[in-house]
PDB file of C-alpha atoms in Angstrom:
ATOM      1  CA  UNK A  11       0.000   0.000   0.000  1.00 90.00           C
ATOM      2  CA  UNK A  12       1.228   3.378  -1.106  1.00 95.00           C
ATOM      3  CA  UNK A  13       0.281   6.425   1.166  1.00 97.00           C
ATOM      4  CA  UNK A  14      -1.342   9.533  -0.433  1.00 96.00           C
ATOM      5  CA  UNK A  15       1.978  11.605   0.004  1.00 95.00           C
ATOM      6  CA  UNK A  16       4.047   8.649  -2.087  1.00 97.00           C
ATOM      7  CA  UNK A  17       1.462   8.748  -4.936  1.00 97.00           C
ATOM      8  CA  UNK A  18       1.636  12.654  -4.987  1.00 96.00           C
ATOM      9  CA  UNK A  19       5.442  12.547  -5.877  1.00 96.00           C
ATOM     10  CA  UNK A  20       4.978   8.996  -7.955  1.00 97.00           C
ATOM     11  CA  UNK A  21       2.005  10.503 -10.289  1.00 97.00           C
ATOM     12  CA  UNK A  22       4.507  12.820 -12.205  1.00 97.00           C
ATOM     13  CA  UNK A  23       7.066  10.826 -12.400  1.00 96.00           C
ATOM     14  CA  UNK A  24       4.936   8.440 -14.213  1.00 98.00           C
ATOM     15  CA  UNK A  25       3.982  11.438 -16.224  1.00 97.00           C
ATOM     16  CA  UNK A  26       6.714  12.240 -16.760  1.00 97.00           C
ATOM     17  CA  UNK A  27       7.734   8.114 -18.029  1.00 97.00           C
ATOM     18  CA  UNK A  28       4.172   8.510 -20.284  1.00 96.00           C
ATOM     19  CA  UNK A  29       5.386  11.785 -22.257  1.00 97.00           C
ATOM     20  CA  UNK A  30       8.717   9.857 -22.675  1.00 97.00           C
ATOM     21  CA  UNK A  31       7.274   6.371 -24.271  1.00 97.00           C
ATOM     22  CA  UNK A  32       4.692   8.776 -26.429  1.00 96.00           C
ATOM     23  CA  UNK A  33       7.975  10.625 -27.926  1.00 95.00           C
ATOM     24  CA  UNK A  34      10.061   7.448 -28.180  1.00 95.00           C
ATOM     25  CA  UNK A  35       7.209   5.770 -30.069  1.00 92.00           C
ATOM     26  CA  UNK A  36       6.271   8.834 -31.967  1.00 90.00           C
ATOM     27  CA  UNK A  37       3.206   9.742 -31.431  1.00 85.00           C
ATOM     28  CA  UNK A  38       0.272   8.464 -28.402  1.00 87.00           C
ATOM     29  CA  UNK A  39      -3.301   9.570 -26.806  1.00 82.00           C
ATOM     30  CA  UNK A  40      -1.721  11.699 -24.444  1.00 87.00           C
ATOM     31  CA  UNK A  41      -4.702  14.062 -23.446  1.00 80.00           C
ATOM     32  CA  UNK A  42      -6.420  11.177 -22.051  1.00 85.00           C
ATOM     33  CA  UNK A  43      -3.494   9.653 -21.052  1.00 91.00           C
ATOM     34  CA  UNK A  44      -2.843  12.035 -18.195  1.00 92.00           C
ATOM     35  CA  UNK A  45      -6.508  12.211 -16.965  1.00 93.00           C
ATOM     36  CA  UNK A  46      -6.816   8.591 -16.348  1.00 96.00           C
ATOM     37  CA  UNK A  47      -3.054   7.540 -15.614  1.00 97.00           C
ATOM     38  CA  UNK A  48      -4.255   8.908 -11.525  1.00 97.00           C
ATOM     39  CA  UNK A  49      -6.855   6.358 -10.946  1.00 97.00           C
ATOM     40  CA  UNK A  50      -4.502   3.543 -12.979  1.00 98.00           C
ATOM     41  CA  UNK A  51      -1.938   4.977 -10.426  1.00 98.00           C
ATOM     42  CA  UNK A  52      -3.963   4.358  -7.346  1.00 98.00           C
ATOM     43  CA  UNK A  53      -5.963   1.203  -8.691  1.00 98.00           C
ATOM     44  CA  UNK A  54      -2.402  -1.002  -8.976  1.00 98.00           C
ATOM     45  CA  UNK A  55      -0.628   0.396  -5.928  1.00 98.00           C
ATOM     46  CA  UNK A  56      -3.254  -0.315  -3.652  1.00 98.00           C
ATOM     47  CA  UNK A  57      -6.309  -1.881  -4.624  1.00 98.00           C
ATOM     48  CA  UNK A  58      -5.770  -5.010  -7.191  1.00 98.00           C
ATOM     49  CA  UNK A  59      -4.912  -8.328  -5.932  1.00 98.00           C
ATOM     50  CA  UNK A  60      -2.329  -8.758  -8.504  1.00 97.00           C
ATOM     51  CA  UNK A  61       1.477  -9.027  -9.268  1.00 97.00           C
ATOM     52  CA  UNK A  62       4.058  -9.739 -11.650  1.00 98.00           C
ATOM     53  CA  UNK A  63       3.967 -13.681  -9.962  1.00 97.00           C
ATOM     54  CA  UNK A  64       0.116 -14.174 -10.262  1.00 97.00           C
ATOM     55  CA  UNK A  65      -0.829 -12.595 -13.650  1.00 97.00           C
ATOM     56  CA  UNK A  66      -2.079 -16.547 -14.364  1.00 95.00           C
ATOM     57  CA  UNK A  67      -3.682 -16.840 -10.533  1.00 97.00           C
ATOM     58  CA  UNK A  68      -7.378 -17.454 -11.184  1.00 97.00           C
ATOM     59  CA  UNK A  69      -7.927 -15.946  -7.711  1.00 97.00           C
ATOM     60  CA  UNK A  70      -6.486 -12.567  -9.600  1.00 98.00           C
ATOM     61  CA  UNK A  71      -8.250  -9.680  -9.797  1.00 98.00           C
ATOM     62  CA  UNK A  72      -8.970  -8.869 -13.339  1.00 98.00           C
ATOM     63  CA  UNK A  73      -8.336  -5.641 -14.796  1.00 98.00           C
ATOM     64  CA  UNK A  74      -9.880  -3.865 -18.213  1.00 98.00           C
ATOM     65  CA  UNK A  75      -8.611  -0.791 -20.379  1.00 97.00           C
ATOM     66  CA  UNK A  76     -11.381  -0.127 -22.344  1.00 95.00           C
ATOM     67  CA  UNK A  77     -10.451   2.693 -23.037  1.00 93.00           C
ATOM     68  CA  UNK A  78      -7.371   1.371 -24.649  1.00 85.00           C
ATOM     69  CA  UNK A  79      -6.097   4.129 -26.694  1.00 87.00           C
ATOM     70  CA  UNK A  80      -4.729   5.727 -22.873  1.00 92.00           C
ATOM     71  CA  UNK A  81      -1.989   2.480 -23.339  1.00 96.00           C
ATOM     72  CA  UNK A  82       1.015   4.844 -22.946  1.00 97.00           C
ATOM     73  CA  UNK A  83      -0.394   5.862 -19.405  1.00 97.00           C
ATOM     74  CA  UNK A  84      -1.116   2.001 -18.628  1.00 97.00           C
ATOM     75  CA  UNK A  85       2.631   1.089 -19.840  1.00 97.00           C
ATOM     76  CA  UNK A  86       4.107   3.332 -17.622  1.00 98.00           C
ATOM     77  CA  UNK A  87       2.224   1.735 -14.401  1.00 98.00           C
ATOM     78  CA  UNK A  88       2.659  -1.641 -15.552  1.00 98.00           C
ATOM     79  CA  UNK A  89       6.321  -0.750 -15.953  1.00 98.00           C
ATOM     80  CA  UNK A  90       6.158   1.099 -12.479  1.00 98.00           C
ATOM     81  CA  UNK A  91       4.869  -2.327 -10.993  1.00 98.00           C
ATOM     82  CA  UNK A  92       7.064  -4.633 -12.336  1.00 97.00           C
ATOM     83  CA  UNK A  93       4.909  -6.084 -15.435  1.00 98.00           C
ATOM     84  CA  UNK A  94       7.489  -4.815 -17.861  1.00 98.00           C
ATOM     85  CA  UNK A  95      10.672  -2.958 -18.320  1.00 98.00           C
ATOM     86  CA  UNK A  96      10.656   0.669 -19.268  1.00 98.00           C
ATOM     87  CA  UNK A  97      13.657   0.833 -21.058  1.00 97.00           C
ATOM     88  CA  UNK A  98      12.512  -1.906 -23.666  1.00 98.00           C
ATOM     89  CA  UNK A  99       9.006  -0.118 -24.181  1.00 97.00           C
ATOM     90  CA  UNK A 100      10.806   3.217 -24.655  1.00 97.00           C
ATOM     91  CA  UNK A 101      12.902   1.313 -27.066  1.00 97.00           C
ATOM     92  CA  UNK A 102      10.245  -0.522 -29.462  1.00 96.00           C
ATOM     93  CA  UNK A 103       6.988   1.309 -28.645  1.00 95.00           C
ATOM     94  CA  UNK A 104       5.237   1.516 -32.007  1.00 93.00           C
ATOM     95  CA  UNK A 105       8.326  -0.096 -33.398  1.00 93.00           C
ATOM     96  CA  UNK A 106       7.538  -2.457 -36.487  1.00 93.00           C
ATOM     97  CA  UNK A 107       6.847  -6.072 -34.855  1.00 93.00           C
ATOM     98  CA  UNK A 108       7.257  -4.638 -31.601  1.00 96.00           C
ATOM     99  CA  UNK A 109       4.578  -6.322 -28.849  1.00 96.00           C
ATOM    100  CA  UNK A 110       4.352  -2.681 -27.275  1.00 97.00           C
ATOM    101  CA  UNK A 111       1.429  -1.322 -29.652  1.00 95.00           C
ATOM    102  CA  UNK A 112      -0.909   1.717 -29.491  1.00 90.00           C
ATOM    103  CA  UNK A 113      -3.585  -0.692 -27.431  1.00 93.00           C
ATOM    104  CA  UNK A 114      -3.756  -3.478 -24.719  1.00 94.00           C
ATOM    105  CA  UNK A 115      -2.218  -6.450 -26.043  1.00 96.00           C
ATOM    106  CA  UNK A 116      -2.992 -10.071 -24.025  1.00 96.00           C
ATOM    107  CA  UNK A 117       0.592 -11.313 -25.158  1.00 95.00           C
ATOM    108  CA  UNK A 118       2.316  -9.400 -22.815  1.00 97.00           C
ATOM    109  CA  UNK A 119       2.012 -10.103 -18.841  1.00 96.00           C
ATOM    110  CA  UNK A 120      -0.649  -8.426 -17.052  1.00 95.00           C
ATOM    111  CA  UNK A 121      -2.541  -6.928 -19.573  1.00 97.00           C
ATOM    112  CA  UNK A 122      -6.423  -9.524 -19.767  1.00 96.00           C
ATOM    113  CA  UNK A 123      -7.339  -8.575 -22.874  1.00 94.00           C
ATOM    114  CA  UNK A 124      -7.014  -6.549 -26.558  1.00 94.00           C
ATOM    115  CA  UNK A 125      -9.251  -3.792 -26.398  1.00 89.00           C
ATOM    116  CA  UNK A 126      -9.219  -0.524 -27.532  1.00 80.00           C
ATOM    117  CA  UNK A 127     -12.595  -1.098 -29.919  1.00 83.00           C
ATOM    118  CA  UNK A 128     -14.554   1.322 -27.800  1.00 86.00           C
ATOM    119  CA  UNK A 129     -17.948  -0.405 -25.875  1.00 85.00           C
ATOM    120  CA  UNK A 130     -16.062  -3.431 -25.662  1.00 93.00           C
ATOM    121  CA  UNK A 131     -14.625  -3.685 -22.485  1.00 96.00           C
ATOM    122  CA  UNK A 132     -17.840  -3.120 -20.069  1.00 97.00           C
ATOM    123  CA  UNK A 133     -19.854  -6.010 -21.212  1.00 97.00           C
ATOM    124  CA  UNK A 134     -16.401  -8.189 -20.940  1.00 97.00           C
ATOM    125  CA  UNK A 135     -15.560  -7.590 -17.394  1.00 98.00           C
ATOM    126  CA  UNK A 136     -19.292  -8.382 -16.823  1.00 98.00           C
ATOM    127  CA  UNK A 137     -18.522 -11.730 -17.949  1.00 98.00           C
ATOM    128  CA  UNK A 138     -15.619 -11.797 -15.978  1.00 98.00           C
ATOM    129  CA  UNK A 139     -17.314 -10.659 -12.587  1.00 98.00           C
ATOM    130  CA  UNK A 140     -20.026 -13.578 -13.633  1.00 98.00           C
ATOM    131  CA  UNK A 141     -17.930 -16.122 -14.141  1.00 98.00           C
ATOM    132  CA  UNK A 142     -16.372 -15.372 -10.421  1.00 98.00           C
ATOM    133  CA  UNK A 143     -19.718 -15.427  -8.876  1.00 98.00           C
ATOM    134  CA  UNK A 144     -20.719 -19.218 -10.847  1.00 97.00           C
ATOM    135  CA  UNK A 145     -17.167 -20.318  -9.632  1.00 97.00           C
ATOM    136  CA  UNK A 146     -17.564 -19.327  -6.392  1.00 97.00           C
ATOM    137  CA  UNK A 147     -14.175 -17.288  -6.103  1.00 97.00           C
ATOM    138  CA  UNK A 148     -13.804 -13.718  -4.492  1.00 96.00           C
ATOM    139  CA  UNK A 149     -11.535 -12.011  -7.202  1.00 98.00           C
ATOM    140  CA  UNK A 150     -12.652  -8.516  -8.324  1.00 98.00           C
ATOM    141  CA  UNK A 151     -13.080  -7.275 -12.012  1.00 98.00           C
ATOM    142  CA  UNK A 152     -12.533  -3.246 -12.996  1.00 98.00           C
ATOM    143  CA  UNK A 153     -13.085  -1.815 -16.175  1.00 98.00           C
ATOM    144  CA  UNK A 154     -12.164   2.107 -17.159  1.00 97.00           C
ATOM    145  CA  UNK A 155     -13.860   3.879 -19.407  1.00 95.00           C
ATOM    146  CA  UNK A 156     -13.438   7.377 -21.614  1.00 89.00           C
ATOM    147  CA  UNK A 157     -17.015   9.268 -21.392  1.00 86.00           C
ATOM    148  CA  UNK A 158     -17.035   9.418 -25.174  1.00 82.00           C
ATOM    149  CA  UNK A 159     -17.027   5.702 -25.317  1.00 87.00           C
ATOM    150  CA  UNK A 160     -20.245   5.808 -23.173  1.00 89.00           C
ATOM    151  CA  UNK A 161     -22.426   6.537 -26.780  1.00 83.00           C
ATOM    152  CA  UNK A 162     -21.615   3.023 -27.529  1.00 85.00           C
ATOM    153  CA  UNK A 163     -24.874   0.841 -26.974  1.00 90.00           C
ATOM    154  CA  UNK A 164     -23.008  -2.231 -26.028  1.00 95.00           C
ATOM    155  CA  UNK A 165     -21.971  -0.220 -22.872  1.00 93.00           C
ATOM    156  CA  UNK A 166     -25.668   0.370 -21.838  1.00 92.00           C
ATOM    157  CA  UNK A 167     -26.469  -3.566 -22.550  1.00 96.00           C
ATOM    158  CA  UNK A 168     -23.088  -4.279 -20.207  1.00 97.00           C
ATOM    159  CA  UNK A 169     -24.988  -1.559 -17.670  1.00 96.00           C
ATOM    160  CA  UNK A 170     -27.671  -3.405 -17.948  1.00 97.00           C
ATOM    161  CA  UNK A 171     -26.546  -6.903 -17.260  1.00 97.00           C
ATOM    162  CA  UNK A 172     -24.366  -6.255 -14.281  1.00 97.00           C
ATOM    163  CA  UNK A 173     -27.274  -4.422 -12.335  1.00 97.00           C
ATOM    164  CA  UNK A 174     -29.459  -7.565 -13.173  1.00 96.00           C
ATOM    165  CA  UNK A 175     -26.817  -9.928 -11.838  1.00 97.00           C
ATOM    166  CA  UNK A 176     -26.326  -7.775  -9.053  1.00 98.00           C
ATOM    167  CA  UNK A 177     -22.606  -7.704 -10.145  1.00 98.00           C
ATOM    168  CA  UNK A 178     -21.142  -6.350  -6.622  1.00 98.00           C
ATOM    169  CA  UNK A 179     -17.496  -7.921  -7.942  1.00 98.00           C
ATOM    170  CA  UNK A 180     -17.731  -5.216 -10.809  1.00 98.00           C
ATOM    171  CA  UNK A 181     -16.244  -1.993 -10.493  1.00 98.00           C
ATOM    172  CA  UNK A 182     -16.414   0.411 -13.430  1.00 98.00           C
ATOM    173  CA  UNK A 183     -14.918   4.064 -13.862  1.00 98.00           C
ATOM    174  CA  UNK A 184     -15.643   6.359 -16.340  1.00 96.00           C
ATOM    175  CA  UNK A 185     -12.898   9.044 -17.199  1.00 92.00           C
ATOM    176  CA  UNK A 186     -15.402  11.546 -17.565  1.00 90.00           C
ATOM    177  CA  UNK A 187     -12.721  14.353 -19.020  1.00 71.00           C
ATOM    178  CA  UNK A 188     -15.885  15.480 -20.919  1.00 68.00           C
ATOM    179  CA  UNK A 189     -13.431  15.434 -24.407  1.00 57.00           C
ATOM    180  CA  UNK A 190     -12.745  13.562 -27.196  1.00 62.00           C
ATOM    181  CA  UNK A 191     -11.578  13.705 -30.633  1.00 60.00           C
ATOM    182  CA  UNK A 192     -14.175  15.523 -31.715  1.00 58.00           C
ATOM    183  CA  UNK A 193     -14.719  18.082 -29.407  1.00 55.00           C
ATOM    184  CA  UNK A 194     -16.603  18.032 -26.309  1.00 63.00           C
ATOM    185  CA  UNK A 195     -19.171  14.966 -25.288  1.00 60.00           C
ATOM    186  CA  UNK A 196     -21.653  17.521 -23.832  1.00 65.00           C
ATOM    187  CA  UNK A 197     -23.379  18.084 -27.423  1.00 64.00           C
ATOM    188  CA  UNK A 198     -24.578  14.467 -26.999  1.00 56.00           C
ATOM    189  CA  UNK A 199     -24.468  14.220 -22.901  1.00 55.00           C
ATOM    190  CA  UNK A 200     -25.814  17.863 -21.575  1.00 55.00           C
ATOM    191  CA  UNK A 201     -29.663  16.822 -21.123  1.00 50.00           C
ATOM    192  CA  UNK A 202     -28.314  13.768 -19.196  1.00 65.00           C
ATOM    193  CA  UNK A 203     -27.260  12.735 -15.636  1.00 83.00           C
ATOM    194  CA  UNK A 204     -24.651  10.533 -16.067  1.00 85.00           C
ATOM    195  CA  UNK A 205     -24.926   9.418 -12.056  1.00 88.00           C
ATOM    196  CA  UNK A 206     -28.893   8.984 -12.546  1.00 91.00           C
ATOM    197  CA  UNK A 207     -28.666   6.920 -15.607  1.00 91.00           C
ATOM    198  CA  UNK A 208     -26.157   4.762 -13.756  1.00 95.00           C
ATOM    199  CA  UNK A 209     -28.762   4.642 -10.608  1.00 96.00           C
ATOM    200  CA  UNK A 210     -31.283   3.676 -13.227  1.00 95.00           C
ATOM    201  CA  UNK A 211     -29.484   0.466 -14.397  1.00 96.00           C
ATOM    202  CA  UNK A 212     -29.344  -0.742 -10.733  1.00 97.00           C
ATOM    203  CA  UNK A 213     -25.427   0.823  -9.809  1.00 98.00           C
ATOM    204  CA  UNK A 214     -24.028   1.829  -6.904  1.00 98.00           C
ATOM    205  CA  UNK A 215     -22.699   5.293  -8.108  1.00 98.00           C
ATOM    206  CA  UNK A 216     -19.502   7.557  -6.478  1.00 98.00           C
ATOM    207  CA  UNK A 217     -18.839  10.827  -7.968  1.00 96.00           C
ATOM    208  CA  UNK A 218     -15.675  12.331  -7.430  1.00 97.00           C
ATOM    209  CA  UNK A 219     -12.699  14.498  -8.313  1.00 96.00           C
ATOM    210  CA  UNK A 220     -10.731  12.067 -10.783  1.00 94.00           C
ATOM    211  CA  UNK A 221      -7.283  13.460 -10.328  1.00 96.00           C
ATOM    212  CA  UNK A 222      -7.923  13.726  -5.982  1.00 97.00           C
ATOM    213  CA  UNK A 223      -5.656  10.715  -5.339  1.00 98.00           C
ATOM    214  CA  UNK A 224      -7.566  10.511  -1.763  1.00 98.00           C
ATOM    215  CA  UNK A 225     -10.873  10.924  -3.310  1.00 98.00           C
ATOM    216  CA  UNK A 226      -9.925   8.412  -5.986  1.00 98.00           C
ATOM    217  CA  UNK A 227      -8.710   5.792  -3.030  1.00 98.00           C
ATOM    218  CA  UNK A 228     -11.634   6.138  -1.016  1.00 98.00           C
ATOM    219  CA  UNK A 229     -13.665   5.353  -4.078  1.00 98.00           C
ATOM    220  CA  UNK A 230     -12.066   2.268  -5.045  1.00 98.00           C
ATOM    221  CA  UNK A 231     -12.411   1.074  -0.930  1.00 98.00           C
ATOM    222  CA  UNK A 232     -15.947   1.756  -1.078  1.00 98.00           C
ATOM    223  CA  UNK A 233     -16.755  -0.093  -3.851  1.00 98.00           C
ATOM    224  CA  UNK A 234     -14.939  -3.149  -2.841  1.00 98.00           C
ATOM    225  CA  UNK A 235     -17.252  -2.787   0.778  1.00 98.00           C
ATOM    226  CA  UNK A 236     -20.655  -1.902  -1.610  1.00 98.00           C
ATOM    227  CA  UNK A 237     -22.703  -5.395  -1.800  1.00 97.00           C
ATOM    228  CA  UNK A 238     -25.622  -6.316  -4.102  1.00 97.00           C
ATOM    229  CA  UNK A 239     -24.602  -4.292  -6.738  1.00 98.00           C
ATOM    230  CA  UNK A 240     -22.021  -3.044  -9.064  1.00 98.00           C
ATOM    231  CA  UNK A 241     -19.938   0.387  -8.512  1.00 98.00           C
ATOM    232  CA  UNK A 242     -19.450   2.892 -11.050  1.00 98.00           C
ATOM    233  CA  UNK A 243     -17.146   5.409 -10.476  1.00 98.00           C
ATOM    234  CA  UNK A 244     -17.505   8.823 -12.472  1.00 96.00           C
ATOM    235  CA  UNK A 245     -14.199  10.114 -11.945  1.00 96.00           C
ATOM    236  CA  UNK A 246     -14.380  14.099 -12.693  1.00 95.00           C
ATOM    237  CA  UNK A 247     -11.027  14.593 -14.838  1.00 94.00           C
ATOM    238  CA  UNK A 248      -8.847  17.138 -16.403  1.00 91.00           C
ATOM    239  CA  UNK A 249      -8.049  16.233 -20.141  1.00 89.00           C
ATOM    240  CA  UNK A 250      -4.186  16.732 -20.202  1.00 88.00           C
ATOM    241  CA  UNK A 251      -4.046  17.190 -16.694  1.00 93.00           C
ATOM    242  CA  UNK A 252      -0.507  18.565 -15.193  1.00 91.00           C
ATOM    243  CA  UNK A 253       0.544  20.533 -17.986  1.00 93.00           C
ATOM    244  CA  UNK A 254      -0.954  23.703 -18.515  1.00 91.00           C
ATOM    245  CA  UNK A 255       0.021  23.320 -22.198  1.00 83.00           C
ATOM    246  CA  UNK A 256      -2.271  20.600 -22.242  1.00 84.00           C
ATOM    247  CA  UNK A 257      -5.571  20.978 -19.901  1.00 83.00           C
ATOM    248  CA  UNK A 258      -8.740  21.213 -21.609  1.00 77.00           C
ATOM    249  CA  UNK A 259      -7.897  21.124 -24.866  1.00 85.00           C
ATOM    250  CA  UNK A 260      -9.534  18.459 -27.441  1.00 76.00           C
ATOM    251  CA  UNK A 261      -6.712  19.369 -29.801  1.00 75.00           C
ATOM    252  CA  UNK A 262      -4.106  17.374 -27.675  1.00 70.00           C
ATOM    253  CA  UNK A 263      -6.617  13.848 -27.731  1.00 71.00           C
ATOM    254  CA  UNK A 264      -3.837  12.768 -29.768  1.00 80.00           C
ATOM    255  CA  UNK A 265      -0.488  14.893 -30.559  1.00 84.00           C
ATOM    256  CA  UNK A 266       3.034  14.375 -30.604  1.00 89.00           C
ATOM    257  CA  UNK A 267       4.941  17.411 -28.739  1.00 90.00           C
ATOM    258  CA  UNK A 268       7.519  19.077 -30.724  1.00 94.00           C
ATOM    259  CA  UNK A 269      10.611  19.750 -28.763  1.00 93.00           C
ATOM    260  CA  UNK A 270       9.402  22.718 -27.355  1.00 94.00           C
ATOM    261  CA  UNK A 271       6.282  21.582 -25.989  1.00 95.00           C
ATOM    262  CA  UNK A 272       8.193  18.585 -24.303  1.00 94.00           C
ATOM    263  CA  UNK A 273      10.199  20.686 -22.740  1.00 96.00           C
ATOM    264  CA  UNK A 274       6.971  22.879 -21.304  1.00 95.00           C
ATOM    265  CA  UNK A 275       5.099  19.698 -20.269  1.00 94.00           C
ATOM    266  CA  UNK A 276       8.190  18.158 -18.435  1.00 95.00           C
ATOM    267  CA  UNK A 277       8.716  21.488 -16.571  1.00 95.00           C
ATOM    268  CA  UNK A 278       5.601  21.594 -15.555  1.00 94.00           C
ATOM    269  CA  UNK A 279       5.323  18.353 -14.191  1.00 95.00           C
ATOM    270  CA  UNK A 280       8.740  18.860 -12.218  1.00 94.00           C
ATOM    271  CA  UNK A 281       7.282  22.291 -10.813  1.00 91.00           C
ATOM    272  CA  UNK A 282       4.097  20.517  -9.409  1.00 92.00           C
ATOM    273  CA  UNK A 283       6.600  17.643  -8.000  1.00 91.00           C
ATOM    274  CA  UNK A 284       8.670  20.274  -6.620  1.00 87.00           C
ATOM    275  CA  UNK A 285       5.862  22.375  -5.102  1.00 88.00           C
ATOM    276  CA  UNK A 286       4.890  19.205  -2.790  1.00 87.00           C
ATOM    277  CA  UNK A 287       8.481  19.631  -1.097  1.00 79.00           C
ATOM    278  CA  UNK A 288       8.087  23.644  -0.401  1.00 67.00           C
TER     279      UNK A 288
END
C-alpha cells in the first residue's frame, strides 16, 4: 500500500515516463493519457490483488482498459509495478513487430485482454465478474472507461446486465474528461445525468474528483465494501491534466509534442513535484 503523500510525488514521475514512451514511439493519446493515468496509479498500488507472480492466478483480480487508446499511461504503471521494463518499451513502442502497440495487447504479462474497440470492455468484465460469482471465487473485475465511449450501446447492454446480476465484484470508472476527438461529449451528454442513468441500471454510483488521489482511493475502498450491486465510479477529470500546455484542450486527444512543448510539459510536471516539497 502506497500512502497519499508517495502517490503525490509517484504521479509525475509516471507522467513524466508517459510523455517519454509517447515521444520514443512517436506519437500516443496523451490528453487522455494524463486524466486517467491517476486512478490507474492508485488502482495497482493499492487496490488489485495482482502481481508480476500471479498474472495466471485465477484468484487474480482482473483488470480492463477499455479505453485502450490511454496504453502509454497504462505502460508506464505496468512498468512502475514490475509487469514490464521501461527501457525496452521506450525502445520498441510503435516499433515495427514490436509487442508494445498503441492498445492493450494479451501477449504481454498483465494486460487480460485486446481492447481498444470502444464499448467493448464493459460487457467483458461483466462476464468476468459472472464467471467469479458461478465459480464461487472472491476475485474482483474493474473496467475504465473514456465518457465518449459511453455513446456506444453495447456499454448500456453491459450496464444493464451487471445491475441484473447484481454484479457487486464489478467496479467500473468512467474518465469523464468530458473530451474527445471531436470536441466536447456535452453536445450528446448535456440533457443527461450521467450518475442517474447509472442509478437507473441498478449501480451503486460515487462521484468524485478524478485526479484527488484521496478521493480516488476512497472510491475504489468503497466499492470493494458496496454489496448487491455493481460500482461505477464517475471520476471528474482534467483532459491533459498537469501541464498547462495541455488541460482542456480536445486538440491534444492525440499529438506528438515538438521539442518545445516537451520541454513545457516536463517542466511543468517537475514544478508541481517540486511544489509538494516547499
Amino acid at each position: 500500500m502506497a500512502s497519499i503523500a508517495e502517490l503525490e510525488h509517484l504521479r509525475w514521475r509516471l507522467r513524466r515516463d508517459c510523455v517519454d514512451i509517447i515521444m520514443a514511439g512517436g506519437g500516443g493519446h496523451i490528453g487522455g493519457d494524463m486524466s486517467v493515468i491517476d486512478a490507474l496509479m492508485v488502482l495497482y498500488k493499492n487496490h488489485l490483488n495482482i502481481t508480476p507472480a500471479t498474472v495466471d492466478d485465477p484468484n487474480r483480480d482482473r483488470f480492463v482498459l477499455s479505453k485502450g487508446h490511454a496504453m502509454e499511461a497504462y505502460y508506464a504503471v505496468l512498468c512502475e509495478e514490475g509487469y514490464l521494463d521501461l527501457d525496452d518499451v521506450k525502445a520498441r513502442f510503435s516499433k515495427f513487430g514490436s509487442p508494445y502497440i498503441g492498445h492493450p495487447n494479451n501477449k504481454l504479462p498483465g494486460i487480460e485482454m485486446n481492447s481498444g474497440s470502444l464499448g467493448h470492455g464493459l460487457p467483458v468484465a461483466v462476464g468476468m465478474a459472472l464467471a467469479a460469482k458461478m465459480d464461487g471465487r472472491d476475485y474482483r473485475s474493474y473496467v475504465f472507461m473514456g465518457d465518449g465511449e459511453l455513446a456506444e450501446g453495447s456499454v448500456w447492454e453491459g450496464a444493464m446486465s451487471g445491475g441484473n446480476y447484481a454484479l457487486d465484484n464489478l467496479c467500473a470508472l468512467v474518465d469523464r474528461n468530458r473530451l474527445q476527438i471531436s470536441g466536447t461529449t456535452e453536445e450528446v451528454m448535456k440533457q443527461d445525468s450521467q450518475e442517474e442513468r447509472w442509478a437507473a441500471f441498478g449501480w451503486n454510483v460515487l462521484s468524485i474528483p478524478g485526479n484527488d488521489l484521496a478521493a480516488l482511493d476512497s472510491a475504489f475502498t468503497l466499492a470493494a465494501q458496496t454489496k448487491g450491486k455493481p460500482t461505477v465510479i464517475i471520476a471528474n477529470t482534467t483532459k491533459g491534466y498537469g501541464s498547462s500546455l495541455m488541460e482542456n484542450k480536445a486538440s491534444w486527444h492525440h499529438h506528438l509534442p515538438n521539442d518545445d512543448e516537451y520541454q513545457r510539459i516536463v517542466a511543468d510536471f517537475t514544478a508541481r513535484e517540486g511544489a509538494l516539497n516547499a
